[in-house]
Amino acid sequence: MNAISTTQRSRRLRKKLKLEEFQEFGFDIKITLTPASEETLDVAMDAWIRFVEANSWGFGGGGNPNQLIGFVTKARGGSLTEADIALVKTWGSEQAWVEETVVGELTDAWYD
């Protein structure tokens, strides 16, 4: 528990600060592209963003010619779940141009 959540706060303030019952979770992602892939980073990023937007998520991050790296959250507030992590892993395994998909654990999207 971080220091910001140890103080008693009103429900309204907890909601505004995204604490306790209003806490929101997301996860880190690292997608490694297949070296022999003809897919460019732009094509890979476009496919990834289409997938993210189709699930009403948000993605903050970027990439280099070999990887897409960032953090995934819900686009309009709320928390992602273990089912969302599984969905990302499945999607990554279905892409011929993805060599590896590494998904982190659910973490606090605002304070960790």
mmCIF file with all atom_site columns, C-alpha atoms in Angstrom:
data_model
loop_
_atom_site.group_PDB
_atom_site.id
_atom_site.type_symbol
_atom_site.label_atom_id
_atom_site.label_alt_id
_atom_site.label_comp_id
_atom_site.label_asym_id
_atom_site.label_entity_id
_atom_site.label_seq_id
_atom_site.pdbx_PDB_ins_code
_atom_site.Cartn_x
_atom_site.Cartn_y
_atom_site.Cartn_z
_atom_site.occupancy
_atom_site.B_iso_or_equiv
_atom_site.pdbx_formal_charge
_atom_site.auth_seq_id
_atom_site.auth_comp_id
_atom_site.auth_asym_id
_atom_site.auth_atom_id
_atom_site.pdbx_PDB_model_num
ATOM 1   C CA . MET A 1 1   ? 0.000   0.000   0.000   1.00 0.00 ? 1   MET A CA 1
ATOM 2   C CA . ASN A 1 2   ? 1.448   3.356   -0.942  1.00 0.00 ? 2   ASN A CA 1
ATOM 3   C CA . ALA A 1 3   ? 1.528   6.413   1.306   1.00 0.00 ? 3   ALA A CA 1
ATOM 4   C CA . ILE A 1 4   ? -1.229  8.210   -0.584  1.00 0.00 ? 4   ILE A CA 1
ATOM 5   C CA . SER A 1 5   ? -3.805  5.574   0.370   1.00 0.00 ? 5   SER A CA 1
ATOM 6   C CA . THR A 1 6   ? -3.032  5.361   4.110   1.00 0.00 ? 6   THR A CA 1
ATOM 7   C CA . THR A 1 7   ? -4.967  8.538   4.980   1.00 0.00 ? 7   THR A CA 1
ATOM 8   C CA . GLN A 1 8   ? -8.726  8.391   5.524   1.00 0.00 ? 8   GLN A CA 1
ATOM 9   C CA . ARG A 1 9   ? -10.432 10.230  2.692   1.00 0.00 ? 9   ARG A CA 1
ATOM 10  C CA . SER A 1 10  ? -14.016 10.876  1.666   1.00 0.00 ? 10  SER A CA 1
ATOM 11  C CA . ARG A 1 11  ? -15.584 8.669   -0.992  1.00 0.00 ? 11  ARG A CA 1
ATOM 12  C CA . ARG A 1 12  ? -15.595 11.594  -3.420  1.00 0.00 ? 12  ARG A CA 1
ATOM 13  C CA . LEU A 1 13  ? -11.884 12.222  -2.936  1.00 0.00 ? 13  LEU A CA 1
ATOM 14  C CA . ARG A 1 14  ? -11.036 8.503   -3.187  1.00 0.00 ? 14  ARG A CA 1
ATOM 15  C CA . LYS A 1 15  ? -12.875 8.447   -6.520  1.00 0.00 ? 15  LYS A CA 1
ATOM 16  C CA . LYS A 1 16  ? -11.056 11.522  -7.774  1.00 0.00 ? 16  LYS A CA 1
ATOM 17  C CA . LEU A 1 17  ? -7.675  10.117  -6.686  1.00 0.00 ? 17  LEU A CA 1
ATOM 18  C CA . LYS A 1 18  ? -8.507  6.619   -8.030  1.00 0.00 ? 18  LYS A CA 1
ATOM 19  C CA . LEU A 1 19  ? -7.887  4.965   -4.660  1.00 0.00 ? 19  LEU A CA 1
ATOM 20  C CA . GLU A 1 20  ? -9.260  1.916   -2.852  1.00 0.00 ? 20  GLU A CA 1
ATOM 21  C CA . GLU A 1 21  ? -12.548 0.820   -4.482  1.00 0.00 ? 21  GLU A CA 1
ATOM 22  C CA . PHE A 1 22  ? -11.843 3.196   -7.410  1.00 0.00 ? 22  PHE A CA 1
ATOM 23  C CA . GLN A 1 23  ? -8.352  1.880   -8.092  1.00 0.00 ? 23  GLN A CA 1
ATOM 24  C CA . GLU A 1 24  ? -7.692  1.108   -11.774 1.00 0.00 ? 24  GLU A CA 1
ATOM 25  C CA . PHE A 1 25  ? -5.388  -1.642  -13.055 1.00 0.00 ? 25  PHE A CA 1
ATOM 26  C CA . GLY A 1 26  ? -3.480  -2.117  -16.287 1.00 0.00 ? 26  GLY A CA 1
ATOM 27  C CA . PHE A 1 27  ? -0.396  -4.029  -17.415 1.00 0.00 ? 27  PHE A CA 1
ATOM 28  C CA . ASP A 1 28  ? 2.945   -3.636  -19.163 1.00 0.00 ? 28  ASP A CA 1
ATOM 29  C CA . ILE A 1 29  ? 3.407   -5.215  -22.573 1.00 0.00 ? 29  ILE A CA 1
ATOM 30  C CA . LYS A 1 30  ? 6.419   -6.026  -24.712 1.00 0.00 ? 30  LYS A CA 1
ATOM 31  C CA . ILE A 1 31  ? 5.882   -7.507  -28.159 1.00 0.00 ? 31  ILE A CA 1
ATOM 32  C CA . THR A 1 32  ? 9.028   -8.679  -29.939 1.00 0.00 ? 32  THR A CA 1
ATOM 33  C CA . LEU A 1 33  ? 8.751   -8.764  -33.723 1.00 0.00 ? 33  LEU A CA 1
ATOM 34  C CA . THR A 1 34  ? 10.103  -11.705 -35.718 1.00 0.00 ? 34  THR A CA 1
ATOM 35  C CA . PRO A 1 35  ? 13.499  -10.697 -37.182 1.00 0.00 ? 35  PRO A CA 1
ATOM 36  C CA . ALA A 1 36  ? 12.721  -12.193 -40.598 1.00 0.00 ? 36  ALA A CA 1
ATOM 37  C CA . SER A 1 37  ? 9.285   -10.579 -40.636 1.00 0.00 ? 37  SER A CA 1
ATOM 38  C CA . GLU A 1 38  ? 8.401   -8.369  -43.566 1.00 0.00 ? 38  GLU A CA 1
ATOM 39  C CA . GLU A 1 39  ? 6.164   -6.369  -41.259 1.00 0.00 ? 39  GLU A CA 1
ATOM 40  C CA . THR A 1 40  ? 7.503   -2.934  -40.494 1.00 0.00 ? 40  THR A CA 1
ATOM 41  C CA . LEU A 1 41  ? 7.124   -1.272  -37.133 1.00 0.00 ? 41  LEU A CA 1
ATOM 42  C CA . ASP A 1 42  ? 4.402   0.967   -38.581 1.00 0.00 ? 42  ASP A CA 1
ATOM 43  C CA . VAL A 1 43  ? 2.363   -1.994  -39.832 1.00 0.00 ? 43  VAL A CA 1
ATOM 44  C CA . ALA A 1 44  ? 2.832   -3.832  -36.522 1.00 0.00 ? 44  ALA A CA 1
ATOM 45  C CA . MET A 1 45  ? 1.877   -0.736  -34.521 1.00 0.00 ? 45  MET A CA 1
ATOM 46  C CA . ASP A 1 46  ? -1.230  -0.210  -36.683 1.00 0.00 ? 46  ASP A CA 1
ATOM 47  C CA . ALA A 1 47  ? -2.349  -3.815  -36.130 1.00 0.00 ? 47  ALA A CA 1
ATOM 48  C CA . TRP A 1 48  ? -1.716  -3.524  -32.382 1.00 0.00 ? 48  TRP A CA 1
ATOM 49  C CA . ILE A 1 49  ? -3.622  -0.230  -32.081 1.00 0.00 ? 49  ILE A CA 1
ATOM 50  C CA . ARG A 1 50  ? -6.592  -1.663  -34.036 1.00 0.00 ? 50  ARG A CA 1
ATOM 51  C CA . PHE A 1 51  ? -6.677  -4.570  -31.556 1.00 0.00 ? 51  PHE A CA 1
ATOM 52  C CA . VAL A 1 52  ? -6.384  -2.230  -28.548 1.00 0.00 ? 52  VAL A CA 1
ATOM 53  C CA . GLU A 1 53  ? -9.134  0.097   -29.800 1.00 0.00 ? 53  GLU A CA 1
ATOM 54  C CA . ALA A 1 54  ? -11.422 -2.827  -30.690 1.00 0.00 ? 54  ALA A CA 1
ATOM 55  C CA . ASN A 1 55  ? -11.308 -3.802  -27.004 1.00 0.00 ? 55  ASN A CA 1
ATOM 56  C CA . SER A 1 56  ? -11.898 -0.219  -25.746 1.00 0.00 ? 56  SER A CA 1
ATOM 57  C CA . TRP A 1 57  ? -8.439  -0.078  -24.199 1.00 0.00 ? 57  TRP A CA 1
ATOM 58  C CA . GLY A 1 58  ? -5.763  2.581   -24.225 1.00 0.00 ? 58  GLY A CA 1
ATOM 59  C CA . PHE A 1 59  ? -2.068  2.111   -24.990 1.00 0.00 ? 59  PHE A CA 1
ATOM 60  C CA . GLY A 1 60  ? 0.773   4.356   -23.957 1.00 0.00 ? 60  GLY A CA 1
ATOM 61  C CA . GLY A 1 61  ? 4.142   3.509   -25.384 1.00 0.00 ? 61  GLY A CA 1
ATOM 62  C CA . GLY A 1 62  ? 5.950   3.086   -28.625 1.00 0.00 ? 62  GLY A CA 1
ATOM 63  C CA . GLY A 1 63  ? 8.497   0.924   -30.252 1.00 0.00 ? 63  GLY A CA 1
ATOM 64  C CA . ASN A 1 64  ? 11.671  0.403   -32.152 1.00 0.00 ? 64  ASN A CA 1
ATOM 65  C CA . PRO A 1 65  ? 12.202  -1.712  -35.286 1.00 0.00 ? 65  PRO A CA 1
ATOM 66  C CA . ASN A 1 66  ? 12.179  -4.902  -33.161 1.00 0.00 ? 66  ASN A CA 1
ATOM 67  C CA . GLN A 1 67  ? 9.648   -4.275  -30.367 1.00 0.00 ? 67  GLN A CA 1
ATOM 68  C CA . LEU A 1 68  ? 6.441   -2.603  -29.248 1.00 0.00 ? 68  LEU A CA 1
ATOM 69  C CA . ILE A 1 69  ? 6.650   -1.595  -25.586 1.00 0.00 ? 69  ILE A CA 1
ATOM 70  C CA . GLY A 1 70  ? 4.101   0.151   -23.395 1.00 0.00 ? 70  GLY A CA 1
ATOM 71  C CA . PHE A 1 71  ? 1.290   0.071   -20.859 1.00 0.00 ? 71  PHE A CA 1
ATOM 72  C CA . VAL A 1 72  ? -2.325  -0.977  -21.502 1.00 0.00 ? 72  VAL A CA 1
ATOM 73  C CA . THR A 1 73  ? -5.362  0.369   -19.601 1.00 0.00 ? 73  THR A CA 1
ATOM 74  C CA . LYS A 1 74  ? -9.093  0.761   -20.094 1.00 0.00 ? 74  LYS A CA 1
ATOM 75  C CA . ALA A 1 75  ? -9.766  3.711   -22.407 1.00 0.00 ? 75  ALA A CA 1
ATOM 76  C CA . ARG A 1 76  ? -12.614 5.195   -20.366 1.00 0.00 ? 76  ARG A CA 1
ATOM 77  C CA . GLY A 1 77  ? -11.621 4.242   -16.846 1.00 0.00 ? 77  GLY A CA 1
ATOM 78  C CA . GLY A 1 78  ? -11.957 0.977   -15.008 1.00 0.00 ? 78  GLY A CA 1
ATOM 79  C CA . SER A 1 79  ? -9.635  -1.967  -14.654 1.00 0.00 ? 79  SER A CA 1
ATOM 80  C CA . LEU A 1 80  ? -8.314  -4.623  -16.943 1.00 0.00 ? 80  LEU A CA 1
ATOM 81  C CA . THR A 1 81  ? -8.509  -8.232  -15.774 1.00 0.00 ? 81  THR A CA 1
ATOM 82  C CA . GLU A 1 82  ? -6.618  -11.510 -16.031 1.00 0.00 ? 82  GLU A CA 1
ATOM 83  C CA . ALA A 1 83  ? -8.955  -12.364 -18.926 1.00 0.00 ? 83  ALA A CA 1
ATOM 84  C CA . ASP A 1 84  ? -7.645  -9.299  -20.773 1.00 0.00 ? 84  ASP A CA 1
ATOM 85  C CA . ILE A 1 85  ? -4.070  -10.468 -20.218 1.00 0.00 ? 85  ILE A CA 1
ATOM 86  C CA . ALA A 1 86  ? -4.997  -13.870 -21.653 1.00 0.00 ? 86  ALA A CA 1
ATOM 87  C CA . LEU A 1 87  ? -6.635  -12.171 -24.647 1.00 0.00 ? 87  LEU A CA 1
ATOM 88  C CA . VAL A 1 88  ? -3.436  -10.221 -25.395 1.00 0.00 ? 88  VAL A CA 1
ATOM 89  C CA . LYS A 1 89  ? -1.329  -13.381 -25.146 1.00 0.00 ? 89  LYS A CA 1
ATOM 90  C CA . THR A 1 90  ? -3.684  -15.211 -27.514 1.00 0.00 ? 90  THR A CA 1
ATOM 91  C CA . TRP A 1 91  ? -3.669  -12.322 -29.980 1.00 0.00 ? 91  TRP A CA 1
ATOM 92  C CA . GLY A 1 92  ? 0.137   -12.226 -29.940 1.00 0.00 ? 92  GLY A CA 1
ATOM 93  C CA . SER A 1 93  ? 0.415   -15.952 -30.586 1.00 0.00 ? 93  SER A CA 1
ATOM 94  C CA . GLU A 1 94  ? -1.913  -15.608 -33.607 1.00 0.00 ? 94  GLU A CA 1
ATOM 95  C CA . GLN A 1 95  ? 0.251   -12.967 -35.326 1.00 0.00 ? 95  GLN A CA 1
ATOM 96  C CA . ALA A 1 96  ? 2.857   -14.460 -37.666 1.00 0.00 ? 96  ALA A CA 1
ATOM 97  C CA . TRP A 1 97  ? 5.108   -11.421 -37.218 1.00 0.00 ? 97  TRP A CA 1
ATOM 98  C CA . VAL A 1 98  ? 5.216   -11.693 -33.404 1.00 0.00 ? 98  VAL A CA 1
ATOM 99  C CA . GLU A 1 99  ? 8.133   -13.650 -32.007 1.00 0.00 ? 99  GLU A CA 1
ATOM 100 C CA . GLU A 1 100 ? 7.256   -13.156 -28.327 1.00 0.00 ? 100 GLU A CA 1
ATOM 101 C CA . THR A 1 101 ? 4.563   -11.439 -26.280 1.00 0.00 ? 101 THR A CA 1
ATOM 102 C CA . VAL A 1 102 ? 5.513   -10.625 -22.693 1.00 0.00 ? 102 VAL A CA 1
ATOM 103 C CA . VAL A 1 103 ? 2.671   -9.325  -20.537 1.00 0.00 ? 103 VAL A CA 1
ATOM 104 C CA . GLY A 1 104 ? 3.258   -8.039  -17.018 1.00 0.00 ? 104 GLY A CA 1
ATOM 105 C CA . GLU A 1 105 ? 1.044   -8.480  -13.986 1.00 0.00 ? 105 GLU A CA 1
ATOM 106 C CA . LEU A 1 106 ? -1.880  -6.200  -13.255 1.00 0.00 ? 106 LEU A CA 1
ATOM 107 C CA . THR A 1 107 ? -0.580  -3.045  -11.570 1.00 0.00 ? 107 THR A CA 1
ATOM 108 C CA . ASP A 1 108 ? -2.091  0.203   -10.369 1.00 0.00 ? 108 ASP A CA 1
ATOM 109 C CA . ALA A 1 109 ? -2.415  2.361   -13.479 1.00 0.00 ? 109 ALA A CA 1
ATOM 110 C CA . TRP A 1 110 ? -2.091  5.622   -11.545 1.00 0.00 ? 110 TRP A CA 1
ATOM 111 C CA . TYR A 1 111 ? 0.431   5.117   -8.758  1.00 0.00 ? 111 TYR A CA 1
ATOM 112 C CA . ASP A 1 112 ? 2.828   2.230   -9.536  1.00 0.00 ? 112 ASP A CA 1
#
